[in-house]
Coordinates of C-alpha atoms in Angstrom, one line a residue:
Chain A
X1 CA 6.1 12.8 3.6
X2 CA 6.6 9.4 5.1
X3 CA 2.8 8.9 5.3
X4 CA 2.4 10.1 1.7
X5 CA 4.9 7.4 0.5
X6 CA 3.3 4.7 2.7
X7 CA -0.1 5.6 1.2
X8 CA 1.2 5.4 -2.3
X9 CA 3.0 2.2 -1.7
X10 CA 0.0 0.4 -0.2
X11 CA -2.3 1.8 -2.8
X12 CA -0.1 0.5 -5.6
X13 CA 0.1 -2.9 -3.8
X14 CA -3.6 -3.0 -3.4
X15 CA -4.4 -2.0 -7.0
X16 CA -1.9 -4.4 -8.5
X17 CA -2.2 -7.5 -6.3
X18 CA -5.5 -7.3 -4.5
X19 CA -7.9 -5.7 -7.0
X20 CA -7.8 -8.6 -9.4
X21 CA -8.8 -11.0 -6.6
X22 CA -11.8 -9.1 -5.2
X23 CA -14.6 -10.3 -7.6
X24 CA -13.7 -14.0 -7.0
X25 CA -13.3 -13.4 -3.3
X26 CA -16.8 -11.9 -3.2
X27 CA -18.3 -14.7 -5.3
X28 CA -16.8 -17.6 -3.5
X29 CA -16.2 -16.2 -0.1
X30 CA -12.8 -17.8 -0.1
X31 CA -9.8 -16.2 1.7
X32 CA -7.1 -15.5 -0.9
X33 CA -4.0 -17.4 0.2
X34 CA -1.7 -15.6 -2.3
X35 CA -2.6 -12.2 -1.0
X36 CA -1.9 -13.4 2.6
X37 CA 1.7 -14.3 1.5
X38 CA 2.1 -11.0 -0.3
X39 CA 0.7 -9.0 2.6
X40 CA 3.0 -10.9 5.1
X41 CA 6.0 -10.0 3.0
X42 CA 5.0 -6.4 3.0
X43 CA 4.6 -6.5 6.8
X44 CA 0.9 -5.7 6.9
X45 CA 0.5 -8.1 9.8
X46 CA 2.8 -6.3 12.1
X47 CA 2.0 -2.6 11.5
X48 CA 2.7 -1.1 14.9
X49 CA 4.9 -3.7 16.4
X50 CA 8.5 -2.4 16.8
X51 CA 11.0 -3.6 14.2
X52 CA 13.2 -5.4 16.7
X53 CA 10.1 -7.6 17.4
X54 CA 9.5 -8.3 13.8
X55 CA 7.0 -5.6 12.9
X56 CA 7.1 -2.6 10.7
X57 CA 7.3 -0.1 13.5
X58 CA 4.7 2.3 12.1
X59 CA 3.1 5.1 14.0
X60 CA -0.7 4.9 14.6
X61 CA -1.7 7.2 11.8
X62 CA 0.5 5.4 9.3
X63 CA -1.2 2.1 10.4
X64 CA -4.6 3.7 9.7
X65 CA -3.4 4.7 6.2
X66 CA -2.4 1.1 5.5
X67 CA -5.8 -0.2 6.6
X68 CA -7.6 2.6 4.7
X69 CA -5.8 1.9 1.5
X70 CA -6.3 -1.9 1.6
X71 CA -10.0 -1.3 2.4
X72 CA -10.3 1.1 -0.5
X73 CA -9.8 -1.9 -2.8
X74 CA -10.9 -4.8 -0.6
X75 CA -12.8 -4.0 2.6
X76 CA -12.7 -7.7 3.5
X77 CA -8.9 -7.8 3.6
X78 CA -8.8 -4.3 5.3
X79 CA -10.9 -5.9 8.0
X80 CA -8.5 -8.9 8.2
X81 CA -5.5 -6.7 8.9
X82 CA -7.4 -4.2 11.1
X83 CA -8.7 -6.9 13.4
X84 CA -5.4 -8.9 13.4
X85 CA -3.3 -5.8 14.2
X86 CA -5.7 -3.8 16.3
X87 CA -7.5 -6.2 18.6
X88 CA -5.5 -9.4 18.5
X89 CA -1.8 -8.5 18.1
X90 CA -1.9 -5.1 19.9
X91 CA -3.4 -6.4 23.2
X92 CA -0.7 -9.1 23.4
X93 CA 2.0 -6.4 22.7
X94 CA 0.5 -4.1 25.3
X95 CA -0.6 -6.4 28.1
X96 CA 1.3 -9.6 27.4
X97 CA 4.1 -10.8 29.7
X98 CA 7.6 -11.4 28.4
X99 CA 6.9 -15.1 27.8
X100 CA 3.7 -14.3 25.8
X101 CA 5.4 -11.7 23.8
X102 CA 8.3 -14.0 23.0
X103 CA 5.9 -16.7 22.0
X104 CA 3.3 -14.8 20.0
X105 CA 4.5 -11.4 18.7
X106 CA 7.0 -12.6 16.1
X107 CA 4.8 -15.3 14.6
X108 CA 1.9 -12.9 14.4
X109 CA 3.8 -9.9 13.2
X110 CA 5.3 -12.0 10.4
X111 CA 1.8 -13.1 9.3
X112 CA 2.6 -16.7 10.0
X113 CA -0.2 -16.7 12.6
X114 CA -3.3 -14.6 12.0
X115 CA -5.2 -13.5 15.1
X116 CA -8.8 -13.2 16.1
X117 CA -10.7 -11.5 18.9
X118 CA -13.6 -13.5 20.4
X119 CA -16.0 -11.5 22.4
X120 CA -19.5 -11.8 20.8
X121 CA -21.7 -14.7 21.8
X122 CA -25.2 -15.8 20.9
X123 CA -26.6 -14.0 23.9
X124 CA -23.9 -11.3 24.3
X125 CA -23.4 -8.6 21.7
X126 CA -23.6 -5.0 22.6
X127 CA -24.0 -6.1 26.2
X128 CA -20.7 -7.8 26.5
X129 CA -21.0 -8.2 30.2
X130 CA -23.7 -10.8 29.7
X131 CA -21.2 -13.3 28.1
X132 CA -21.6 -16.9 29.2
X133 CA -18.2 -18.5 28.3
X134 CA -16.7 -19.7 31.5
X135 CA -13.2 -20.2 32.7
X136 CA -12.6 -22.5 35.7
X137 CA -9.3 -22.8 37.3
X138 CA -8.1 -26.4 37.7
X139 CA -4.7 -26.7 39.2
X140 CA -2.2 -25.0 36.9
X141 CA -4.8 -24.9 34.1
X142 CA -8.0 -23.2 33.2
X143 CA -10.9 -25.0 31.6
X144 CA -12.9 -23.0 29.0
X145 CA -16.4 -23.7 28.0
X146 CA -18.7 -21.7 25.7
X147 CA -19.4 -20.5 22.2
X148 CA -18.1 -17.4 20.4
X149 CA -19.8 -16.2 17.2
X150 CA -19.1 -13.9 14.3
X151 CA -15.4 -14.3 14.8
X152 CA -13.7 -12.1 12.2
X153 CA -10.6 -14.0 10.6
X154 CA -11.9 -17.1 12.5
X155 CA -11.5 -19.5 9.6
X156 CA -7.8 -18.6 9.2
X157 CA -6.8 -17.6 12.7
X158 CA -4.1 -19.5 14.6
X159 CA -4.3 -17.5 17.7
X160 CA -7.5 -16.4 19.4
X161 CA -8.2 -14.0 22.2
X162 CA -11.1 -15.4 24.2
X163 CA -13.1 -13.5 26.7
X164 CA -14.5 -15.5 29.5
X165 CA -16.4 -15.0 32.8
X166 CA -15.9 -16.6 36.1
X167 CA -17.0 -16.0 39.7
X168 CA -14.6 -14.3 42.0
X169 CA -14.1 -15.5 45.6
X170 CA -16.7 -12.9 46.7
X171 CA -19.1 -14.4 44.2
X172 CA -18.9 -11.4 41.7
X173 CA -18.8 -12.1 38.0
X174 CA -15.4 -11.2 36.7
X175 CA -14.0 -11.3 33.1
X176 CA -10.7 -12.8 32.1
X177 CA -8.9 -12.9 28.7
X178 CA -7.0 -16.0 27.3
X179 CA -4.8 -16.5 24.4
X180 CA -5.9 -19.8 22.8
X181 CA -4.2 -21.4 19.9
X182 CA -6.6 -22.9 17.3
X183 CA -5.0 -26.4 17.6
X184 CA -5.9 -26.6 21.3
X185 CA -7.9 -29.7 22.1
X186 CA -11.5 -28.8 22.8
X187 CA -11.5 -25.7 20.4
X188 CA -13.7 -26.3 17.4
X189 CA -14.4 -23.9 14.6
X190 CA -17.8 -23.7 12.9
X191 CA -18.2 -23.3 9.1
X192 CA -17.7 -19.8 7.6
X193 CA -20.8 -17.6 7.8
X194 CA -22.5 -16.8 4.5
X195 CA -22.2 -13.1 4.8
X196 CA -23.9 -10.2 3.0
X197 CA -20.6 -8.4 2.5
X198 CA -16.9 -8.6 3.6
X199 CA -17.0 -11.9 1.7
X200 CA -13.6 -13.5 1.7
X201 CA -13.0 -12.8 5.3
X202 CA -13.7 -16.2 6.9
X203 CA -16.1 -15.2 9.8
X204 CA -17.1 -18.2 11.8
X205 CA -18.0 -19.4 15.3
X206 CA -15.5 -20.9 17.7
X207 CA -16.8 -23.3 20.4
X208 CA -14.9 -24.3 23.5
X209 CA -15.7 -27.7 24.9
X210 CA -13.7 -28.4 28.1
X211 CA -10.8 -26.6 26.4
X212 CA -7.9 -26.8 28.8
X213 CA -5.3 -24.1 28.6
X214 CA -2.2 -23.5 30.8
X215 CA -1.9 -20.6 33.3
X216 CA 0.5 -18.9 30.9
X217 CA -2.3 -18.4 28.4
X218 CA -4.0 -15.9 30.6
X219 CA -3.5 -12.3 29.2
X220 CA -3.4 -9.9 32.1
X221 CA -4.7 -10.9 35.6
X222 CA -7.8 -12.7 36.5
X223 CA -10.7 -10.2 36.4
X224 CA -8.8 -7.8 34.1
X225 CA -10.5 -8.9 31.0
X226 CA -13.1 -6.1 30.8
X227 CA -10.6 -3.4 31.3
X228 CA -8.3 -4.8 28.6
X229 CA -11.3 -5.4 26.3
X230 CA -12.5 -1.8 26.6
X231 CA -9.0 -0.4 26.0
X232 CA -8.5 -2.7 23.1
X233 CA -11.8 -1.8 21.5
X234 CA -10.9 1.9 21.7
X235 CA -8.0 1.1 19.5
X236 CA -10.0 -1.4 17.4
X237 CA -12.5 1.3 16.6
X238 CA -9.9 3.5 15.1
X239 CA -9.0 0.6 12.8
X240 CA -12.6 0.1 11.8
X241 CA -12.9 3.8 11.3
X242 CA -9.9 3.7 9.0
X243 CA -11.5 0.8 7.2
X244 CA -14.7 2.7 6.8
X245 CA -13.0 5.8 5.3
X246 CA -11.2 3.4 2.9
X247 CA -14.6 2.1 1.8
X248 CA -16.0 5.7 1.5
X249 CA -12.9 6.7 -0.6
X250 CA -13.3 3.6 -2.8
X251 CA -16.9 4.5 -3.4
X252 CA -16.0 8.1 -4.2
X253 CA -13.1 7.2 -6.6
X254 CA -15.3 4.6 -8.4
X255 CA -18.1 7.2 -8.7
X256 CA -15.8 9.9 -10.0
X257 CA -14.5 7.5 -12.6
X258 CA -17.9 6.3 -13.6
X259 CA -19.5 9.7 -13.7
X260 CA -16.8 11.0 -16.1
X261 CA -17.3 8.0 -18.5
X262 CA -21.1 7.9 -18.5
X263 CA -22.6 10.0 -21.2
X264 CA -26.3 11.1 -20.9
X265 CA -28.1 14.0 -22.6
X266 CA -24.9 14.4 -24.7
X267 CA -22.5 15.0 -21.8
X268 CA -20.9 13.2 -19.0
X269 CA -23.1 12.9 -16.0
X270 CA -20.2 14.4 -13.9
X271 CA -21.4 17.7 -15.4
X272 CA -24.9 17.3 -13.9
X273 CA -25.4 19.4 -10.8
X274 CA -27.3 16.6 -9.1
X275 CA -24.3 14.2 -9.5
X276 CA -21.8 16.9 -8.5
X277 CA -23.8 17.5 -5.3
X278 CA -23.6 13.8 -4.4
X279 CA -19.8 13.7 -5.2
X280 CA -19.2 16.8 -3.1
X281 CA -21.1 15.5 -0.1
X282 CA -19.3 12.1 -0.3
X283 CA -16.0 13.9 -0.3
X284 CA -16.8 16.2 2.6
X285 CA -18.1 13.4 4.8
X286 CA -15.2 11.1 4.0
X287 CA -12.6 13.9 4.7
X288 CA -14.3 14.9 8.0
X289 CA -14.3 11.2 9.1
X290 CA -10.7 10.8 8.0
X291 CA -9.7 13.7 10.2
X292 CA -11.5 12.3 13.2
X293 CA -9.9 8.9 12.7
X294 CA -6.4 10.4 12.4
X295 CA -7.0 12.5 15.5
X296 CA -8.1 9.5 17.5
X297 CA -5.0 7.6 16.2
X298 CA -2.7 10.4 17.1
X299 CA -4.1 10.7 20.6
X300 CA -3.6 7.0 21.0
X301 CA 0.0 7.3 19.7
X302 CA 0.7 9.9 22.3
X303 CA -0.8 7.7 25.0
X304 CA -3.6 10.1 25.7
X305 CA -7.3 9.3 26.5
X306 CA -9.1 8.5 23.2
X307 CA -12.2 6.5 24.1
X308 CA -14.7 9.2 23.1
X309 CA -12.7 10.3 20.1
X310 CA -12.4 6.8 18.7
X311 CA -16.1 6.3 19.2
X312 CA -16.8 9.5 17.3
X313 CA -14.4 8.6 14.6
X314 CA -15.9 5.1 14.1
X315 CA -19.4 6.5 14.2
X316 CA -18.9 9.1 11.6
X317 CA -16.7 6.9 9.4
X318 CA -19.2 4.1 9.4
X319 CA -22.0 6.5 8.4
X320 CA -19.7 8.1 5.8
X321 CA -19.1 4.6 4.3
X322 CA -22.7 3.7 4.1
X323 CA -23.8 7.0 2.7
X324 CA -20.9 7.0 0.1
X325 CA -21.9 3.5 -1.0
X326 CA -25.6 4.6 -1.3
X327 CA -24.8 7.8 -3.3
X328 CA -22.2 6.0 -5.3
X329 CA -24.6 3.3 -6.3
X330 CA -27.2 6.0 -7.2
X331 CA -24.6 7.7 -9.4
X332 CA -23.9 4.3 -11.1
X333 CA -27.7 3.9 -11.8
X334 CA -28.8 0.6 -13.2
X335 CA -25.2 -0.5 -13.9
X336 CA -24.5 0.0 -10.2
X337 CA -27.1 -2.6 -9.4
X338 CA -25.1 -5.2 -11.3
X339 CA -22.0 -7.0 -10.2
X340 CA -20.1 -5.5 -13.2
X341 CA -19.0 -2.6 -11.0
X342 CA -17.4 -2.7 -7.6
X343 CA -19.9 -0.3 -6.1
X344 CA -22.5 -3.1 -5.6
X345 CA -19.9 -4.9 -3.4
X346 CA -19.1 -1.8 -1.5
X347 CA -22.8 -1.3 -0.8
X348 CA -22.9 -4.7 0.9
X349 CA -19.5 -4.3 2.5
X350 CA -20.2 -0.9 4.0
X351 CA -23.2 -1.7 6.1
X352 CA -21.3 -3.7 8.7
X353 CA -19.2 -0.7 9.6
X354 CA -22.3 0.5 11.5
X355 CA -22.6 -2.8 13.3
X356 CA -19.4 -4.4 14.4
X357 CA -16.9 -3.3 17.0
X358 CA -19.9 -1.5 18.6
X359 CA -23.0 -0.5 16.7
X360 CA -23.6 3.1 15.9
X361 CA -26.0 3.2 18.9
X362 CA -23.3 1.9 21.2
X363 CA -20.8 4.5 19.9
X364 CA -23.4 7.2 20.8
X365 CA -23.7 5.6 24.2
X366 CA -19.9 5.7 24.7
X367 CA -19.7 9.3 23.5
X368 CA -22.6 10.4 25.7
X369 CA -21.2 8.6 28.7
X370 CA -18.0 10.7 28.3
X371 CA -20.0 13.9 27.9
X372 CA -22.1 13.3 31.0
X373 CA -19.3 12.0 33.1
Chain B
X1 CA 32.8 -0.6 -4.6
X2 CA 31.0 2.7 -4.7
X3 CA 27.9 2.8 -6.9
X4 CA 25.9 5.9 -7.8
X5 CA 22.4 5.9 -9.2
X6 CA 20.7 9.0 -10.7
X7 CA 16.9 9.0 -10.2
X8 CA 14.1 11.5 -11.0
X9 CA 10.7 11.9 -9.5
X10 CA 8.0 12.0 -12.2
X11 CA 4.2 12.3 -12.1
X12 CA 2.6 8.9 -12.2
X13 CA 1.7 8.8 -15.8
X14 CA -1.1 6.3 -15.2
X15 CA -2.8 9.0 -13.2
X16 CA -1.9 12.0 -15.4
X17 CA -4.4 13.9 -17.5
X18 CA -3.8 16.5 -20.1
X19 CA -5.5 19.9 -19.9
X20 CA -6.5 20.2 -23.6
X21 CA -7.1 23.9 -23.4
X22 CA -3.8 24.9 -21.8
X23 CA -1.8 22.0 -23.2
X24 CA -0.2 21.2 -19.9
X25 CA -0.1 18.2 -17.7
X26 CA -2.7 18.3 -14.9
X27 CA -0.5 17.6 -11.9
X28 CA -3.1 18.4 -9.3
X29 CA -3.9 15.3 -7.2
X30 CA -1.3 13.3 -9.1
X31 CA 1.2 11.4 -7.1
X32 CA 4.9 11.6 -7.9
X33 CA 6.8 8.4 -8.3
X34 CA 10.4 7.3 -9.0
X35 CA 10.7 7.2 -12.8
X36 CA 10.2 3.6 -13.7
X37 CA 13.4 3.0 -15.6
X38 CA 15.3 4.8 -12.8
X39 CA 13.8 2.3 -10.4
X40 CA 15.0 -0.5 -12.7
X41 CA 18.5 1.1 -12.6
X42 CA 18.3 1.2 -8.8
X43 CA 17.3 -2.5 -8.8
X44 CA 20.3 -3.5 -11.0
X45 CA 22.6 -1.4 -8.8
X46 CA 21.2 -3.1 -5.6
X47 CA 21.8 -6.5 -7.2
X48 CA 25.3 -5.6 -8.2
X49 CA 26.1 -4.2 -4.7
X50 CA 24.6 -7.4 -3.2
X51 CA 27.2 -9.4 -5.1
X52 CA 30.2 -7.1 -4.7
X53 CA 29.6 -5.3 -1.5
X54 CA 30.2 -1.6 -1.1
X55 CA 28.2 1.6 -0.8
X56 CA 25.3 2.8 -2.9
X57 CA 24.5 6.5 -3.3
X58 CA 21.4 7.8 -5.0
X59 CA 21.2 11.3 -6.4
X60 CA 18.3 13.4 -7.6
X61 CA 17.9 16.9 -8.9
X62 CA 14.6 18.6 -8.2
X63 CA 12.5 20.7 -5.9
X64 CA 12.8 20.0 -2.1
X65 CA 9.9 17.5 -2.1
X66 CA 11.8 15.2 -4.5
X67 CA 13.6 14.2 -1.3
X68 CA 10.8 11.7 -1.1
X69 CA 12.3 9.8 -4.0
X70 CA 15.6 9.5 -2.1
X71 CA 13.8 8.1 1.0
X72 CA 12.1 5.6 -1.2
X73 CA 15.4 4.5 -2.7
X74 CA 17.0 4.3 0.8
X75 CA 14.0 2.1 1.8
X76 CA 14.7 -0.1 -1.2
X77 CA 18.3 -0.6 0.0
X78 CA 20.4 2.5 -1.0
X79 CA 22.8 3.7 1.7
X80 CA 22.5 7.4 1.3
X81 CA 20.9 10.1 -0.8
X82 CA 22.1 13.4 -2.3
X83 CA 19.4 15.9 -3.0
X84 CA 20.5 18.5 -5.6
X85 CA 18.1 21.4 -5.0
X86 CA 18.4 25.1 -5.5
X87 CA 15.8 27.6 -6.8
X88 CA 18.2 28.4 -9.7
X89 CA 18.2 24.8 -10.9
X90 CA 14.5 25.2 -12.0
X91 CA 13.7 25.1 -15.7
X92 CA 16.8 23.1 -16.6
X93 CA 16.9 21.3 -19.9
X94 CA 18.8 18.0 -20.2
X95 CA 22.2 19.7 -20.6
X96 CA 21.8 21.9 -17.5
X97 CA 20.5 18.9 -15.6
X98 CA 23.4 16.7 -16.7
X99 CA 25.8 19.4 -15.7
X100 CA 24.5 19.5 -12.1
X101 CA 24.4 15.7 -11.8
X102 CA 27.9 15.3 -13.2
X103 CA 29.3 17.9 -10.9
X104 CA 27.7 16.2 -7.9
X105 CA 29.0 12.8 -8.9
X106 CA 32.5 14.2 -9.3
X107 CA 32.2 15.4 -5.7
X108 CA 31.3 12.1 -4.2
X109 CA 33.9 10.3 -2.1
X110 CA 35.2 8.0 -3.1
X111 CA 34.5 8.5 -6.8
X112 CA 31.9 5.9 -7.9
X113 CA 33.2 3.0 -10.0
X114 CA 29.8 2.6 -11.6
X115 CA 27.1 5.1 -12.3
X116 CA 23.6 4.0 -13.2
X117 CA 20.8 6.1 -14.8
X118 CA 17.4 5.2 -16.1
X119 CA 17.3 5.1 -19.9
X120 CA 14.6 7.7 -20.2
X121 CA 11.9 9.3 -18.1
X122 CA 8.1 9.0 -18.6
X123 CA 7.6 12.7 -18.4
X124 CA 10.0 14.1 -21.0
X125 CA 11.4 11.0 -22.5
X126 CA 14.6 12.4 -24.1
X127 CA 17.1 9.7 -23.0
X128 CA 19.8 12.5 -23.0
X129 CA 20.7 12.8 -19.4
X130 CA 22.6 9.5 -18.9
X131 CA 24.8 9.9 -22.0
X132 CA 25.4 13.6 -21.2
X133 CA 26.5 12.9 -17.7
X134 CA 28.9 10.2 -19.0
X135 CA 30.4 12.7 -21.6
X136 CA 30.8 15.3 -19.0
X137 CA 32.5 12.9 -16.6
X138 CA 34.6 11.4 -19.4
X139 CA 33.2 7.9 -18.6
X140 CA 32.5 5.2 -21.1
X141 CA 28.8 4.6 -21.5
X142 CA 26.7 1.6 -22.2
X143 CA 23.1 2.6 -22.9
X144 CA 19.9 0.5 -22.5
X145 CA 21.2 -2.4 -20.5
X146 CA 18.8 -4.8 -18.8
X147 CA 21.4 -6.9 -16.9
X148 CA 24.8 -6.5 -15.4
X149 CA 27.1 -9.1 -13.8
X150 CA 30.6 -8.7 -12.3
X151 CA 33.3 -10.4 -14.3
X152 CA 36.3 -9.4 -12.2
X153 CA 36.9 -6.7 -9.6
X154 CA 37.4 -4.2 -12.4
X155 CA 35.2 -5.4 -15.2
X156 CA 31.5 -5.9 -15.6
X157 CA 29.5 -7.7 -18.3
X158 CA 26.3 -5.9 -19.3
X159 CA 23.6 -7.1 -21.6
X160 CA 21.3 -5.2 -23.9
X161 CA 19.1 -5.8 -26.9
X162 CA 20.0 -3.9 -30.1
X163 CA 18.3 -4.3 -33.4
X164 CA 17.0 -7.8 -32.4
X165 CA 20.4 -9.0 -31.2
X166 CA 21.5 -9.7 -27.7
X167 CA 24.7 -7.8 -27.0
X168 CA 27.0 -8.7 -24.1
X169 CA 29.5 -5.9 -23.5
X170 CA 32.5 -6.1 -21.3
X171 CA 33.1 -2.7 -19.6
X172 CA 36.0 -1.6 -17.4
X173 CA 35.2 0.5 -14.4
X174 CA 34.6 3.4 -14.0
X175 CA 31.6 3.2 -16.4
X176 CA 28.1 4.6 -16.8
X177 CA 25.1 2.5 -17.6
X178 CA 21.6 3.5 -18.6
X179 CA 19.0 0.9 -17.9
X180 CA 15.7 -0.1 -19.5
X181 CA 13.6 -3.2 -19.9
X182 CA 14.6 -5.1 -16.8
X183 CA 12.4 -8.2 -16.9
X184 CA 12.4 -8.9 -13.1
X185 CA 9.4 -7.2 -11.5
X186 CA 10.6 -4.4 -9.3
X187 CA 9.2 -4.9 -5.9
X188 CA 8.6 -1.7 -3.9
X189 CA 10.0 -1.7 -0.4
X190 CA 8.0 -3.0 2.6
X191 CA 6.5 -0.9 5.3
X192 CA 9.2 -1.5 7.8
X193 CA 12.0 -0.4 5.5
X194 CA 10.0 2.7 4.6
X195 CA 9.6 3.5 8.3
X196 CA 13.3 3.1 8.9
X197 CA 14.4 5.1 5.8
X198 CA 12.4 8.1 6.9
X199 CA 13.7 7.9 10.5
X200 CA 17.3 7.4 9.6
X201 CA 17.9 10.8 7.9
X202 CA 20.9 9.9 5.7
X203 CA 20.3 12.6 3.1
X204 CA 22.5 15.5 2.2
X205 CA 21.4 18.6 0.3
X206 CA 23.7 20.3 -2.2
X207 CA 22.8 23.6 -3.9
X208 CA 24.7 25.7 -6.4
X209 CA 27.2 27.0 -3.8
X210 CA 28.1 23.5 -2.6
X211 CA 28.7 22.5 -6.2
X212 CA 30.7 25.6 -7.2
X213 CA 28.4 26.3 -10.2
X214 CA 27.7 29.7 -11.7
X215 CA 24.2 30.9 -12.4
X216 CA 25.0 30.6 -16.1
X217 CA 25.6 26.9 -15.8
X218 CA 22.3 26.0 -14.2
X219 CA 18.5 26.1 -14.7
X220 CA 16.9 28.0 -17.5
X221 CA 20.0 30.2 -18.2
X222 CA 22.2 27.2 -18.4
X223 CA 19.9 25.4 -20.8
X224 CA 20.8 25.1 -24.5
X225 CA 17.3 24.4 -25.6
X226 CA 13.9 25.9 -24.9
X227 CA 10.5 24.5 -25.7
X228 CA 9.1 27.0 -28.2
X229 CA 5.6 25.7 -28.6
X230 CA 3.6 22.7 -27.7
X231 CA 0.6 21.4 -29.6
X232 CA -1.2 18.2 -29.7
X233 CA -0.3 16.1 -32.7
X234 CA -3.2 14.7 -34.5
X235 CA -3.1 11.0 -34.3
X236 CA -5.4 8.7 -36.1
X237 CA -4.6 5.1 -36.7
X238 CA -6.5 3.5 -39.5
X239 CA -8.1 0.2 -38.6
X240 CA -8.3 -2.7 -41.0
X241 CA -11.2 -5.1 -41.0
X242 CA -10.5 -8.6 -42.3
X243 CA -13.4 -10.8 -43.3
X244 CA -13.6 -14.5 -43.9
X245 CA -13.6 -17.8 -42.1
X246 CA -12.3 -17.7 -38.5
X247 CA -9.6 -20.3 -39.2
X248 CA -8.2 -18.4 -42.1
X249 CA -8.4 -15.1 -40.2
X250 CA -6.4 -16.5 -37.3
X251 CA -3.7 -17.6 -39.8
X252 CA -3.8 -14.2 -41.5
X253 CA -3.5 -12.3 -38.2
X254 CA -0.6 -14.5 -37.0
X255 CA 1.2 -13.9 -40.3
X256 CA 0.9 -10.1 -39.7
X257 CA 2.0 -10.3 -36.1
X258 CA 5.0 -12.4 -37.2
X259 CA 5.9 -9.8 -39.9
X260 CA 5.9 -7.2 -37.1
X261 CA 8.1 -9.5 -35.0
X262 CA 5.5 -9.6 -32.2
X263 CA 5.3 -13.4 -32.2
X264 CA 7.9 -15.9 -33.3
X265 CA 7.4 -18.8 -35.8
X266 CA 8.0 -21.4 -33.0
X267 CA 5.2 -19.8 -30.9
X268 CA 2.8 -20.0 -33.9
X269 CA 3.5 -23.7 -34.6
X270 CA 4.3 -24.8 -31.1

């Protein structure tokens, strides 16, 4: 019952406050400041953080529902809260020390500071271990150097999680994670990428040029970065899965609406078998993906192993989104190929669900690794 | 001060479709929401409580799942909810509904000083329930208010629009208000307060036994009216096409809008 009410509340929020902004967001690529204030007031930026730390205190499935419903209207803003909550705020909550929690949790949960997660580099994508950003200890500080690219939320982030590599005493390459504020000297943001979809989310590069951060900025121990990154991505994939089913549902709802209105051969095209078949397939795949996403979320909620399950959920949900967008556009016909209907935007937005937070190929790798273990 | 608010869960009319063959509302897949004017009543009650302090109790009569509406009201700021549910309450008309609500209100401790109801529901739209509850409880009633302010500890000033005039009414407690046309946008509760409302569990359930009602006083048997037949009314509005120069047409249209009191003269010339 609680989750039903949360879904309805967020859907109503999204349809009233977010839907009117989507076309302009897509056209200009600008992040909507007014929505940020609204979303902050509704606690979208602190979904799973306990209430005494300034969050909404939701369970993992409810958090998915929020991301899903925002994405059903605006995938770009669904992405914003998914990344902020799932892979920026959550690792600080989970792995941060008391000082870090005190310093960052409240400002992030309140939406005053938006977070980003910086892993990808020009030469390190799916193969994260080849990353070249370095962290060198200098007294009580670390000096960071390197370039991070495709940083979701980058243009508006105040707090960034930076993955870096260094050589251990035994000469082994180890990975360490740092919390770096955007106003640190030596941190420079590039211009927003001109993206195919998800426009409105300011994705940009972040370069670190002798960026000095204090010891207290280190999240977890030296060399713990990869472990934290993998655990974080398991959760992050659930968020992206939720985002993808939101997109799939948005495509389905738009297609149902359109197919009822569109009259051809003297009747609405929703009465045509070919269209009905597409609608049914979209609904089945969306629902199947939704169940996988919720299952992964509920395993995570219970503290159980969920790496394989979140990879499965993200894989199927990404495919469901892309297929729903393709069928949905087909149902819309020529009108779907114009910007007059949101399906064209969904078509561009959906594709990245098969790419970021691990491509579909990487998800299959993760799943298979667990199978063959 | 103890304030009671009566609310009802209704299908979201924005999403409702009519089955033209069966002449019924298609409820499948349609979300239920708190009736909009009940939500306005709740928001006035919350504002009044914020000024005067005290407790706010929400009541609803309906099937068990209407508990959802009470949780939402608690998330919005109400202190506790009373769910009036019993299989024998089903099929109640406005009289039988008012009877159950009035009995429940009379059992609240302490007795509420102010009772709020929405003016009318979006699903049946009778506007009967508020006034009937007031009659049954012997309370004075002020219907269709959009604002209420405390004047003293025992008197309230309520505002409503009647026949184009703004009335301010001084009402002594205890009193029942029905609410409509609140101009402030009603903001739904945030995620955190929804989460807390559902985990707090401050809802009691009362059925026919708890309220000491007989079968004859409730539901279909307790109803004085019965819907005999329902048919779609033919509705055709005749359009009127004006022709001429744009400038003259604008004047002409404004004249007509003014005659219908949809715009004021100042707005036209200002």
